[in-house]
Tab-separated table of C-alpha atoms in Angstrom:
chain	number	residue	atom	x	y	z
A	1	MET	CA	-56.130	2.956	66.001
A	2	SER	CA	-57.718	0.487	63.648
A	3	VAL	CA	-58.140	-2.825	65.450
A	4	GLY	CA	-60.845	-4.547	63.461
A	5	CYS	CA	-60.746	-8.310	63.002
A	6	ALA	CA	-57.750	-9.079	60.833
A	7	ALA	CA	-56.772	-11.913	58.542
A	8	PRO	CA	-53.185	-13.186	58.668
A	9	LEU	CA	-50.651	-10.940	56.964
A	10	ILE	CA	-47.929	-12.410	54.774
A	11	GLY	CA	-44.941	-12.697	57.047
A	12	GLY	CA	-46.964	-11.711	60.098
A	13	GLU	CA	-47.365	-8.428	61.910
A	14	TYR	CA	-46.455	-6.531	65.048
A	15	ALA	CA	-48.817	-5.318	67.743
A	16	VAL	CA	-47.376	-2.034	68.972
A	17	LEU	CA	-48.335	-1.400	72.594
A	18	SER	CA	-49.202	2.056	73.854
A	19	THR	CA	-45.782	2.051	75.561
A	20	GLY	CA	-43.974	1.559	72.246
A	21	PHE	CA	-43.012	-2.073	72.796
A	22	ARG	CA	-43.711	-4.406	69.876
A	23	ILE	CA	-45.104	-7.951	70.043
A	24	PRO	CA	-44.710	-10.141	66.929
A	25	ALA	CA	-47.838	-12.057	65.969
A	26	GLU	CA	-48.949	-14.208	63.071
A	27	ARG	CA	-52.368	-12.531	63.192
A	28	HIS	CA	-54.836	-10.920	65.586
A	29	GLU	CA	-58.543	-10.826	66.331
A	30	VAL	CA	-60.590	-8.282	68.265
A	31	ALA	CA	-63.760	-9.096	70.190
A	32	ASP	CA	-65.489	-7.704	73.276
A	33	GLY	CA	-62.766	-5.171	74.003
A	34	VAL	CA	-59.989	-7.767	73.872
A	35	VAL	CA	-57.213	-8.170	71.300
A	36	ARG	CA	-56.235	-11.809	70.831
A	37	LEU	CA	-52.697	-12.161	69.483
A	38	TYR	CA	-51.750	-15.420	67.802
A	39	LEU	CA	-48.039	-15.785	68.514
A	40	LYS	CA	-45.731	-18.331	66.958
A	41	ASN	CA	-45.977	-20.597	69.991
A	42	GLY	CA	-49.189	-19.583	71.705
A	43	VAL	CA	-51.952	-17.052	72.153
A	44	THR	CA	-52.158	-14.048	74.462
A	45	GLU	CA	-54.962	-11.573	75.094
A	46	LEU	CA	-54.668	-7.862	75.863
A	47	PRO	CA	-57.174	-5.045	76.403
A	48	VAL	CA	-57.822	-3.062	73.224
A	49	ALA	CA	-56.624	0.086	75.007
A	50	ALA	CA	-53.169	-1.472	75.475
A	51	VAL	CA	-52.565	-1.729	71.708
A	52	ALA	CA	-51.749	1.471	69.829
A	53	ARG	CA	-51.583	0.018	66.321
A	54	PHE	CA	-50.528	-2.886	64.145
A	55	GLU	CA	-47.631	-2.892	61.693
A	56	ALA	CA	-46.533	-5.312	58.986
A	57	ASP	CA	-43.351	-7.115	59.985
A	58	ASP	CA	-41.401	-5.384	57.217
A	59	TYR	CA	-42.169	-1.994	58.781
A	60	VAL	CA	-38.997	-0.059	59.584
A	61	ALA	CA	-39.433	1.783	62.856
A	62	PRO	CA	-37.870	5.218	63.286
A	63	PRO	CA	-34.690	5.345	65.384
A	64	ALA	CA	-35.392	4.918	69.079
A	65	ALA	CA	-34.905	7.900	71.320
A	66	PRO	CA	-31.635	7.736	73.269
A	67	ALA	CA	-31.832	6.451	76.808
A	68	PRO	CA	-31.971	9.171	79.443
A	69	PRO	CA	-28.659	10.043	81.088
A	70	ARG	CA	-27.560	7.861	83.964
A	71	VAL	CA	-28.767	9.146	87.298
A	72	ASP	CA	-26.757	8.344	90.400
A	73	PRO	CA	-29.034	6.528	92.843
A	74	PRO	CA	-29.648	7.618	96.399
A	75	LEU	CA	-28.357	5.532	99.276
A	76	PRO	CA	-29.345	1.846	99.004
A	77	ALA	CA	-32.811	1.012	100.318
A	78	SER	CA	-34.036	-2.323	101.645
A	79	ASP	CA	-37.434	-2.040	100.021
A	80	ALA	CA	-37.457	-4.037	96.782
A	81	ARG	CA	-39.854	-1.698	95.011
A	82	THR	CA	-37.666	1.318	95.793
A	83	LEU	CA	-34.662	-0.534	94.386
A	84	ILE	CA	-36.689	-1.415	91.288
A	85	GLN	CA	-37.655	2.233	90.818
A	86	GLU	CA	-33.999	3.250	91.035
A	87	ALA	CA	-32.925	0.540	88.588
A	88	ALA	CA	-35.650	1.565	86.133
A	89	VAL	CA	-34.405	5.171	86.227
A	90	ARG	CA	-30.780	4.128	85.708
A	91	THR	CA	-31.579	1.883	82.748
A	92	GLY	CA	-34.262	4.079	81.189
A	93	LEU	CA	-36.806	1.246	81.278
A	94	PRO	CA	-40.485	1.626	82.213
A	95	LEU	CA	-40.905	1.006	85.939
A	96	ALA	CA	-43.926	-1.208	85.297
A	97	LEU	CA	-41.913	-3.497	83.006
A	98	VAL	CA	-39.054	-4.032	85.464
A	99	GLU	CA	-41.491	-4.515	88.331
A	100	SER	CA	-43.608	-6.949	86.293
A	101	VAL	CA	-40.559	-9.096	85.578
A	102	ALA	CA	-39.621	-9.010	89.275
A	103	ARG	CA	-43.145	-9.919	90.393
A	104	VAL	CA	-43.371	-12.889	88.047
A	105	GLU	CA	-39.809	-14.003	88.781
A	106	SER	CA	-39.887	-13.889	92.576
A	107	GLY	CA	-42.913	-12.054	93.934
A	108	LEU	CA	-40.412	-9.291	94.852
A	109	ARG	CA	-38.746	-11.609	97.396
A	110	PRO	CA	-34.983	-11.019	97.798
A	111	GLU	CA	-34.584	-14.424	99.453
A	112	ALA	CA	-36.188	-16.356	96.565
A	113	VAL	CA	-34.220	-19.320	95.185
A	114	SER	CA	-35.529	-21.369	92.270
A	115	SER	CA	-35.161	-25.120	91.821
A	116	LYS	CA	-32.563	-24.374	89.134
A	117	GLY	CA	-30.536	-22.129	91.436
A	118	ALA	CA	-31.674	-18.699	90.245
A	119	LEU	CA	-31.395	-16.140	93.035
A	120	GLY	CA	-33.094	-13.040	94.347
A	121	VAL	CA	-35.739	-10.616	93.154
A	122	MET	CA	-34.726	-10.839	89.487
A	123	GLN	CA	-33.872	-14.568	89.709
A	124	LEU	CA	-30.357	-14.388	88.321
A	125	MET	CA	-28.324	-17.530	87.779
A	126	PRO	CA	-24.912	-17.257	89.477
A	127	ALA	CA	-23.074	-17.346	86.128
A	128	THR	CA	-25.290	-14.582	84.726
A	129	ALA	CA	-24.768	-12.447	87.822
A	130	LYS	CA	-21.000	-12.979	87.575
A	131	ALA	CA	-21.039	-11.867	83.932
A	132	LEU	CA	-22.879	-8.731	85.041
A	133	ASP	CA	-20.370	-8.178	87.873
A	134	ALA	CA	-23.088	-8.430	90.523
A	135	ASP	CA	-23.637	-10.295	93.770
A	136	PRO	CA	-27.016	-11.999	93.222
A	137	ARG	CA	-27.564	-12.287	96.979
A	138	ASP	CA	-27.407	-8.517	97.426
A	139	PRO	CA	-30.891	-7.120	96.622
A	140	ALA	CA	-29.609	-3.836	95.189
A	141	GLN	CA	-27.041	-5.517	92.941
A	142	ASN	CA	-29.487	-8.258	91.958
A	143	ILE	CA	-32.183	-5.823	90.840
A	144	ASP	CA	-29.724	-3.511	89.106
A	145	ALA	CA	-28.155	-6.397	87.191
A	146	GLY	CA	-31.539	-7.829	86.229
A	147	ALA	CA	-32.686	-4.472	84.874
A	148	ARG	CA	-29.427	-4.049	82.943
A	149	LEU	CA	-29.845	-7.518	81.457
A	150	LEU	CA	-33.425	-6.754	80.453
A	151	ARG	CA	-32.318	-3.524	78.765
A	152	GLU	CA	-29.527	-5.334	76.896
A	153	LEU	CA	-32.016	-7.909	75.619
A	154	LEU	CA	-34.492	-5.242	74.487
A	155	ILE	CA	-31.674	-3.543	72.575
A	156	LYS	CA	-30.498	-6.859	71.099
A	157	TYR	CA	-33.991	-7.659	69.841
A	158	ASP	CA	-34.877	-4.125	68.668
A	159	GLY	CA	-37.560	-3.555	71.306
A	160	ASP	CA	-39.304	-6.892	70.651
A	161	VAL	CA	-40.587	-7.480	74.170
A	162	VAL	CA	-41.582	-11.112	73.514
A	163	LYS	CA	-38.086	-12.045	72.356
A	164	ALA	CA	-36.478	-10.072	75.187
A	165	LEU	CA	-38.622	-11.707	77.867
A	166	SER	CA	-38.141	-15.131	76.279
A	167	ALA	CA	-34.384	-14.624	76.377
A	168	TYR	CA	-34.549	-13.464	80.000
A	169	ASN	CA	-36.315	-16.720	80.849
A	170	ALA	CA	-34.775	-19.279	78.515
A	171	GLY	CA	-31.583	-17.594	77.343
A	172	ALA	CA	-30.719	-15.692	74.194
A	173	GLY	CA	-29.322	-18.853	72.632
A	174	ALA	CA	-32.738	-20.507	72.672
A	175	VAL	CA	-34.423	-17.425	71.204
A	176	ASP	CA	-31.833	-17.179	68.437
A	177	ARG	CA	-32.067	-20.896	67.725
A	178	TYR	CA	-35.855	-20.783	67.323
A	179	ARG	CA	-35.853	-17.261	65.841
A	180	GLY	CA	-38.369	-16.153	68.420
A	181	MET	CA	-40.073	-17.459	71.541
A	182	PRO	CA	-38.949	-21.066	72.128
A	183	PRO	CA	-41.680	-23.731	72.201
A	184	TYR	CA	-41.193	-24.295	75.930
A	185	ALA	CA	-44.345	-24.344	78.059
A	186	GLU	CA	-42.523	-22.596	80.913
A	187	THR	CA	-41.299	-19.785	78.672
A	188	ARG	CA	-44.673	-19.307	76.960
A	189	SER	CA	-46.371	-19.093	80.363
A	190	TYR	CA	-43.688	-16.740	81.701
A	191	VAL	CA	-43.923	-14.289	78.805
A	192	ASP	CA	-47.712	-14.268	78.976
A	193	LYS	CA	-47.676	-13.590	82.739
A	194	VAL	CA	-45.180	-10.735	82.472
A	195	ILE	CA	-47.043	-9.049	79.620
A	196	ARG	CA	-50.379	-9.390	81.416
A	197	THR	CA	-48.891	-8.001	84.635
A	198	TYR	CA	-47.277	-5.147	82.710
A	199	VAL	CA	-50.481	-4.206	80.886
A	200	LYS	CA	-52.502	-4.468	84.098
A	201	ALA	CA	-50.062	-2.065	85.757
A	202	GLY	CA	-50.751	0.452	83.019
A	203	GLY	CA	-47.539	-0.121	81.123
A	204	LYS	CA	-45.838	2.949	82.556
């Protein structure tokens, strides 16, 4: 991988993580083993080892591999991490990504309730949970629905993890309106925390 210091590219670029996820950036710099990505609404830093390569934003990625076949889960478990593992298998998402979202959202606490009324491990709003045909107060349904939502957003945004996480936090409407991560301090902080947690976990 060539990760030397880079000047801005016309139209920007994508940092492709070792997991295959892509992060849009206006430019990047590399120093002391750290890649600094200048995003539209902020800056985030990742270890050099977490970035596989950079691509111009007009790069056309090859078709994504199909998701693995659905696997029927074992009997429900009370342990949040076990439920997250099962949901990751069912949706074909990396375990570390689903768990990172859950950790940042709720600290893996099924009883968590936000000031805005979001519920459970994956912090689903009641209306969102209803649309996903899930009971947000049931840990298994909450985690399953959150993982399904995350997968839908990654598909909607062609694997752009920043847009997907931004939409999970602020809603797809906000992401579409701003054509990327909204300029909300809460959303910028949220996306940065999830990506850092994901990379720290090894991105697997």
